Every structure is written in C-alpha cells, then in structure tokens.
Amino acid sequence: MTDKKQNKPDIVDVARIARVSISTVSRSYNHPELVKPATRKKIERAVQKLGYIRNRAAQVMHGRRSGTIGLVVPTIDNAIFAELIQSFSDKLDQHGFTMLIASHGFDLDREYKMLRKLLEHRVDGLAVIGLEHSDPTYQLIEQQNIPTVAIWNYNKSSALSCIGVDNAEAGRLAARHLISLGHRKIGLVFPDPSGNDRAYDRLNGAVSEFRTAGIEIPENWRLEAPYSVREAKRASILLLEQGHRPTAILCGNDIIAQGVLYASNHLSLKVPDDLSIMGIGDFKGSAEVEPSLSTIRIPAKRIGLMAAELISDTIAGQHADITAMKLELRVMARHSTSRL
Amino acid sequence: MTDKKQNKPDIVDVARIARVSISTVSRSYNHPELVKPATRKKIERAVQKLGYIRNRAAQVMHGRRSGTIGLVVPTIDNAIFAELIQSFSDKLDQHGFTMLIASHGFDLDREYKMLRKLLEHRVDGLAVIGLEHSDPTYQLIEQQNIPTVAIWNYNKSSALSCIGVDNAEAGRLAARHLISLGHRKIGLVFPDPSGNDRAYDRLNGAVSEFRTAGIEIPENWRLEAPYSVREAKRASILLLEQGHRPTAILCGNDIIAQGVLYASNHLSLKVPDDLSIMGIGDFKGSAEVEPSLSTIRIPAKRIGLMAAELISDTIAGQHADITAMKLELRVMARHSTSRL
DNA sequence: CACAAAAATGAAAACATTTGCAAAACTATT
DNA sequence: AATAGTTTTGCAAATGTTTTCATTTTTGTG
C-alpha cells in the first residue's frame, strides 16, 4: 500500500524488482525461449510478489491482437441463443479469446451502435445473428475488414460469411410434416418478423409449402406472439377457444410451441389427438415435455462452435474466406403431432 | 485501399484530413464544448470519410476507463443465469459499459483463470456468481481493488460485496411450504453442491427445516441431478417407480422441478393429487407449465439490475462500499402442490 | 483601432508495452 | 588465452490517445 504509486504494478516495477530490463520481462512473456531459465525465475518471483497482470491495452497499441471477439445478439435471455452463446464462448476460450457481448433487443439501430462500441474495443473478430442488418451496419463491417461471421441463418448469396441453417427450409419441413400427417386445417403462431429474418424466413417457407399443397391459412388462424411461453399461451388460448379451430398448429419456435401446448392442456384439449403441435428449433427440454414436442432440429451448439472455429481460424490466417456454410436440419417427429 | 497505410485510420489521419491538430480532434470527442462548431464539423466530416473509430486501448493507457465490466458465470446456457445476464448487461449498457463475459462450467480453478484474463483486459468492474470461490480468486480480487460484486447469493458476513438472496432461506421456505401442506414423506432432487454454494445452501436450508419439523429424508429419496430437464426427468422416474414413494418432492431449482413434473406425467401420476412438486427459482415459464409450478420466486432480473447499478455507481465513485444487499424471496404457491 | 480578456488551437509529454538492433556475456575451439 | 560464434540482455523507438501548458486567434470595450 505504501508503494511509490497507488496504481497497478507495471512491467517497469517488475523489471526493477527482478533487476532486469523491461525488455527482458516482456520477452519472458512473449518469447520465453529467448530468456535464460534463471532469469525467468527471477521475473516470475517478481510478478508473484507484485501481483502483476499484463496490460492488454498496451499490447493492443502495438498492433497485437486484443484477444477479444465481439458478439452481437438480439437477446441473451432466450433458450436458443443461450445455447449458441455458450458453445460459441467455450470454443473461443479454447482458442484463447474472450467474448465481448452486446445485445440490442431486436432493434437494428441499436445493433449498429453496439457494433461500433465493440469496434472501439478493437475486437479481433465479430459475430452477428442473422443476415438482416441495417445498411450502416453492413457498411461498417465492410469498412473495418475484421473477420466477421453471420450466425444462425444461411443464405448462399449472403454478403457476409454465414454459418447456420436455411430457415425457410425449416419452415417448409415443419409444414410438410403436418401435411404428411394429413392436416389441412392449420393455425400459425409466429413471432413478429420485422428485424428478424429467422422468423420471417420460417414463416414464408411454411406458408409457401402449405400453398403448394393447396392449403390456405385463414387470417384469423395466423397469430403473432413474442418469444415467451406466457404470451404464446395466452394468445393461442384465444385461437383455440373459437368454435371452428385448426387440427394442427405450426409454431415459429419451440417456446411458442410450449405455450400452445400448455394452452391446450389448460383447455383440456388432448395433444396430439385433438390438436397436433409442431415447433421449430428443438430447444433443450423440448424432448422432455409431455407429450414430447415434434419439431425441427436446429443444431445450435454446432452452429456456435463452428462459428467460433471459423472466426478463430480466419484470424489466425488459415482460411481466406469461407463464405457460407449450411448445417442440416432434421425433422424430429415426436408425440405432439399425429396422423389426423 | 491505396491509403498510405493498410491499417485502421488514426486520430492523426483524421487531424490531417480535417487540417487541425490531433489535440483538437481528441478534444472534439472528449470536450466538444471547447472546440468551435465549425471545426467540429470539419472533424466530423473527416471521421466520416475515413471511417475512423476511436481506439479504446489507447485511451485506457491514459488512465481512462476501459468501459468494460467483466462477468464470470458458471454457465450462460441456463434459464436462471440467462435472465440475470440479460438484465445485468442491459443496465450496464445504459451506463455506457460493455460486458466481457467468461464462463467456467462450475470449475473454480477455471474461474480463477478467466478472472485473470478479464483483468488483463483491465475491466473497470467485476461480477462473479455466488460466494464460493477458490482462495487465489479471493486474493486476486482483493489485490486488484477493482469494484467487485458477488451476485446471487447473499451472506451478511461475506468478504465481497454481494447482492442476492439467502439461498438457505429459499430452501427453508420451500420446505416450510410443503410442511404446511401436511407433507411428511418428502423426496429431494438437487444439483451437485460442490463448487455451487447456491445449491448447497438451499439443500441445507431445506434439510434443516425438515429436521426441525421432525422429518428425516431417507437416503434413497435424495437424488442428485444436473441442471437439465432431461436428466432430472430420468433420475426422478427411478425414484417415483419405487413402490414406496414420497407424497412431495422438493427440487433444487425449477428446471429440475420441470423434469420431475414430466416424469410424473410420464408415469401417469396426477400432480398435485398423487404428488406435490415444489421448485426454487420461479424461472420464465414456471407459471405456464400445466399444472403451474409452485416455487420460490428469486428476482433474477432485479438482482442483475441492481448488481449492474452497484458496480456502475461504485466506479463513478458514488458509494464507497455497500457490502451486502439482500433481496426478498416470495413463496409462489401455484398448482403443483396441494394439501395432503 | 488598440488592448485586454476570452476562446480556440497546437506542441509535447505521458501512458505500458513490444521489438529491431546493438552490446554484453557466455561457450567452444584452436 | 585468444577468437569466433552463440546466447542473453538492454536501449530506444514506436504504438494511439489524452492532457497540460503555451500560443494564437477571436471578441468585446473604451
């Protein structure tokens, strides 16, 4: 406490205590093989004694990497993203990176601001969710030429490198599953698609598949529900209480599907006998609900992992630029859907 | 691309283009009132043209704040923490901070390493989950004197500032609820308490409350389950299939409780008639499951929010040191428990 | 229109580190 | 024991910004 300065110990302090030059201290961190073992020991002891921790900021100024990757997500508090973020972060950690995270609540203007914030911190790489972003956002990313990958949505003609699934296909697959079970009276519960290309694509995929099969969804069977079990339950109760109701409901994601499931329970509708329910996502727990939820499996963990891998490798200069990577979807036919 | 240097534009570049000195550029960011509006315009244009983004690292070197707060969590992919992290991050953002996050998977040695990593980045503040940490971790935090708050667990004699709930009390409240409904044959499903003081305290609180009421839990009615609906379901099926089974099960958290609920459904046990199920946490969705889950409400959002507030204020020099803040628990008696 | 006061700007030092280059200290060889 | 080579270390410049202090420009007043 009576140290000559109140502040954190310096590389200079370490050098002084270890009785070597600061270059040697620096080297013992960055090129340990160039410094004599005995000297290294001395330095180590000094570091211990002082509780010295290197200052990344100073390193960054030297053109060194910051060792951080920025991730911009709509929200963290969401089963899908949480799983993704976890695997992304784990893989980054394995590569020695730390994750800076910013969430914008589905507001693309805020997304832009958060992106700038991350860039001020000189992140070495960047990941964003989906392919729908504001023009300034795209320009910014373009301009900075920092390795960037768009996660979650796949589109072969994307301007950004992307790793994810084809959400339109997810919608189609889900629709086809219901069609194949003989359903023709179908309700839709989806999130608001604005600023959310995942939801938009799924909805479009589903609707077009139904149309192809000659099925039109009446307006009053199309519901919008936020990402929330509660709201989805509330909204779908209204739908299901109508005298004339669908035989199946296709949901924009598993959370909504759970809401619909509980709504059915609440109204004493037997699932799947009275009503088939189809989700999209296959979140943790979807296989465990009773009845287990039929859904489209999106490999969130794998997406996060591969995205982290791609960014790390790009930074390390391995790949020039993989532009698009599509992961496979799988129909998980479980017990919330049945033949009509 | 043909710029004199490949690298990112500098404050120097901006100054050159705007035909002012770098001091003026710097000032126009940090003390705009000191620079003439016309000059500010010029600088702004130059910034636009170059796509200049300030380098936080260089600012940090000047003793400026990094504008980052480090958060170390056991895991992100977990309903409780996701909600907490979200509100924490939102509030931090309001205060202009960015969140650096690291997860250690309930491994206290890894926690220490992640903490060091964050400190290399010179975070302005630090948050950790719970009060159980390795000695080196405590020393490190002590030594660095960076505003630090332990989130989630409250303990009045904590060495760290903490904001959270009394998890032992949560356990007691949950137990008392079941006792008050007349249950005496009770099963326990809790996570592994090692390196997880939240679980440990809850378990202890519950067990001691039962003991006070003269209720002993037989060894084969005490289950350990990880934080996973699936595993909890699987484990509790084994418990519930036994001929002699409890009339109520107290779960270490709502995820486990959901697993038990599904297990009951699976075995066609009526909840709450055949079996009462009590959770702890009151996660999103717990009120929506059918039957809705009786549980102890832990105000995760509020905890995250207050923690962020506390850290921000401490950094800004408002409070010297609030040492401990206990948030209130609430018994949410819903439909998964009933009088025996 | 001159002068003082106020406002705006610029020069240079400081921050903590890395690294190219040079010097010093060893080792091995004759 | 001197020389050449090798290993180890130190010096000093460079990185991008902020800030103090000094200087220049502008404004207001008599």
XYZ file of C-alpha atoms in Angstrom, chain B residues 43-271:
229
model
C -13.542 16.889 -37.989
C -16.818 15.085 -38.224
C -16.545 15.051 -41.982
C -13.030 13.688 -41.835
C -14.156 10.984 -39.413
C -16.979 10.058 -41.752
C -14.721 9.975 -44.741
C -12.134 7.778 -43.100
C -14.472 5.600 -41.096
C -12.438 6.409 -38.038
C -13.286 4.672 -34.797
C -11.565 5.640 -31.600
C -9.153 3.205 -30.122
C -10.197 2.395 -26.634
C -6.897 0.687 -25.917
C -5.025 3.926 -26.339
C -7.444 5.664 -24.040
C -7.027 3.014 -21.410
C -3.318 3.610 -21.477
C -4.024 7.108 -20.445
C -5.675 6.015 -17.307
C -9.061 6.298 -18.870
C -11.554 3.638 -18.017
C -11.788 0.698 -20.324
C -15.549 0.910 -20.236
C -15.827 -2.808 -19.737
C -17.198 -4.859 -16.904
C -16.218 -8.463 -16.531
C -18.769 -11.060 -15.624
C -17.750 -14.557 -14.653
C -20.518 -17.118 -14.585
C -20.630 -20.865 -14.238
C -22.659 -21.122 -17.411
C -24.661 -18.957 -19.729
C -26.891 -21.669 -21.044
C -29.235 -21.824 -18.158
C -32.554 -20.139 -17.696
C -31.631 -18.557 -14.376
C -28.400 -17.041 -15.453
C -29.543 -16.024 -18.907
C -32.191 -13.816 -17.360
C -29.727 -12.402 -14.896
C -27.092 -11.771 -17.536
C -29.582 -10.039 -19.759
C -30.707 -7.556 -17.178
C -27.167 -7.052 -15.949
C -25.975 -6.339 -19.440
C -28.858 -4.018 -20.245
C -28.262 -1.921 -17.198
C -24.544 -1.794 -17.835
C -25.215 -0.659 -21.352
C -27.319 2.179 -20.009
C -24.282 3.270 -18.066
C -22.093 3.056 -21.149
C -20.291 -0.116 -20.256
C -19.703 -3.188 -22.353
C -19.817 -6.631 -20.863
C -16.956 -9.065 -21.099
C -18.208 -12.462 -20.179
C -16.488 -15.668 -19.281
C -17.980 -18.957 -18.224
C -16.167 -21.661 -16.343
C -18.573 -24.568 -16.136
C -18.641 -24.768 -12.336
C -14.886 -25.278 -12.207
C -13.408 -22.927 -9.624
C -9.887 -23.278 -10.970
C -11.044 -22.264 -14.390
C -12.886 -19.425 -12.763
C -9.600 -18.099 -11.476
C -8.046 -18.260 -14.913
C -10.941 -16.484 -16.526
C -10.767 -13.815 -13.898
C -7.141 -13.195 -14.728
C -7.993 -12.990 -18.365
C -10.574 -10.351 -17.655
C -8.137 -8.412 -15.537
C -5.635 -8.372 -18.388
C -8.281 -6.528 -20.293
C -8.417 -4.006 -17.466
C -12.096 -4.272 -16.806
C -13.379 -1.417 -14.707
C -15.518 -3.681 -12.603
C -16.118 -7.301 -11.912
C -19.014 -9.532 -11.080
C -18.937 -13.146 -10.062
C -21.660 -15.589 -9.211
C -22.017 -16.774 -5.663
C -19.669 -16.546 -2.744
C -17.812 -19.793 -3.049
C -14.533 -19.202 -4.808
C -11.007 -20.509 -4.590
C -8.551 -18.775 -2.301
C -6.446 -17.486 -5.186
C -9.604 -15.981 -6.637
C -10.356 -14.137 -3.435
C -6.773 -12.956 -3.147
C -6.758 -11.779 -6.721
C -9.900 -9.759 -6.243
C -8.602 -8.332 -3.006
C -5.303 -7.362 -4.553
C -6.679 -5.692 -7.639
C -9.024 -3.403 -5.818
C -11.450 -3.220 -8.678
C -15.092 -2.797 -7.754
C -16.376 -6.319 -7.467
C -19.719 -7.716 -6.567
C -20.812 -11.242 -5.913
C -24.174 -11.903 -7.418
C -26.934 -14.247 -6.487
C -26.076 -15.321 -3.047
C -26.499 -13.144 -0.017
C -24.492 -13.582 3.115
C -24.162 -10.812 5.615
C -20.624 -11.733 6.557
C -19.344 -12.020 3.037
C -15.850 -10.766 2.267
C -17.189 -9.494 -1.049
C -19.934 -7.034 -1.692
C -22.892 -9.152 -2.570
C -26.334 -8.758 -3.975
C -28.690 -11.661 -3.953
C -30.932 -13.819 -1.931
C -30.411 -16.020 1.049
C -30.435 -19.412 -0.594
C -30.674 -21.212 2.706
C -33.829 -19.263 3.339
C -35.098 -20.260 -0.094
C -34.616 -23.871 0.895
C -36.326 -23.309 4.212
C -39.279 -21.520 2.645
C -39.763 -24.258 0.107
C -39.600 -26.886 2.803
C -41.970 -24.984 5.035
C -44.478 -24.709 2.225
C -44.580 -28.465 1.846
C -44.683 -28.997 5.592
C -47.549 -26.549 5.943
C -49.491 -28.582 3.399
C -49.119 -31.595 5.632
C -46.445 -33.476 3.712
C -44.042 -35.578 5.741
C -42.879 -38.115 3.205
C -40.659 -35.974 1.072
C -38.139 -36.557 -1.696
C -35.272 -34.262 -2.626
C -33.757 -33.699 -6.067
C -30.851 -31.292 -6.010
C -27.822 -30.498 -8.125
C -24.340 -31.470 -7.035
C -23.496 -28.892 -4.343
C -19.718 -28.910 -4.807
C -18.471 -25.601 -6.100
C -22.058 -24.370 -6.087
C -22.926 -22.584 -2.893
C -26.413 -21.724 -4.149
C -27.364 -25.381 -4.349
C -25.531 -26.194 -1.157
C -27.293 -23.539 0.861
C -30.714 -24.413 -0.480
C -30.251 -28.052 0.289
C -29.027 -27.331 3.773
C -31.820 -24.892 4.447
C -34.412 -27.381 3.342
C -32.975 -30.309 5.225
C -32.630 -28.350 8.453
C -36.194 -27.080 8.174
C -37.461 -30.607 7.696
C -35.401 -31.821 10.587
C -36.820 -29.115 12.819
C -40.251 -30.391 11.864
C -39.163 -33.876 12.804
C -38.944 -35.058 9.230
C -35.960 -37.105 8.126
C -35.380 -37.734 4.443
C -34.298 -41.309 3.770
C -31.141 -41.712 1.750
C -32.869 -43.296 -1.226
C -35.212 -40.328 -1.551
C -32.334 -37.918 -2.003
C -31.384 -37.629 -5.614
C -28.712 -35.691 -7.361
C -29.499 -34.340 -10.816
C -27.654 -31.885 -13.010
C -29.239 -28.731 -14.288
C -31.212 -30.417 -17.047
C -34.836 -31.241 -17.571
C -33.873 -34.465 -19.243
C -31.607 -35.756 -16.509
C -33.954 -34.696 -13.773
C -36.790 -36.481 -15.506
C -34.758 -39.609 -15.960
C -33.493 -39.635 -12.394
C -36.836 -38.963 -10.800
C -38.588 -41.641 -12.797
C -36.416 -44.123 -10.932
C -37.419 -42.579 -7.641
C -41.105 -42.466 -8.463
C -41.286 -46.000 -9.724
C -40.388 -47.345 -6.311
C -43.320 -48.928 -4.575
C -42.965 -46.738 -1.536
C -42.745 -43.170 -2.757
C -42.912 -39.702 -1.236
C -46.009 -37.541 -1.357
C -43.985 -34.496 -2.300
C -40.718 -33.695 -3.968
C -38.678 -30.613 -3.289
C -36.385 -29.632 -6.145
C -33.204 -27.597 -6.093
C -34.457 -25.447 -8.952
C -37.315 -25.089 -11.369
C -35.605 -26.888 -14.205
C -35.293 -29.957 -12.077
C -38.860 -29.467 -10.932
C -39.983 -29.443 -14.530
C -38.157 -32.684 -15.073
C -39.930 -34.220 -12.118
C -43.217 -32.881 -13.386
C -42.717 -34.522 -16.744
C -41.630 -37.698 -15.044
C -44.915 -37.699 -13.181
C -46.841 -37.109 -16.378
C -44.906 -39.893 -17.949
C -45.815 -42.263 -15.145
C -49.410 -41.027 -15.150
C -49.132 -39.676 -11.663
C -51.521 -36.790 -11.127
C -49.870 -33.637 -9.910
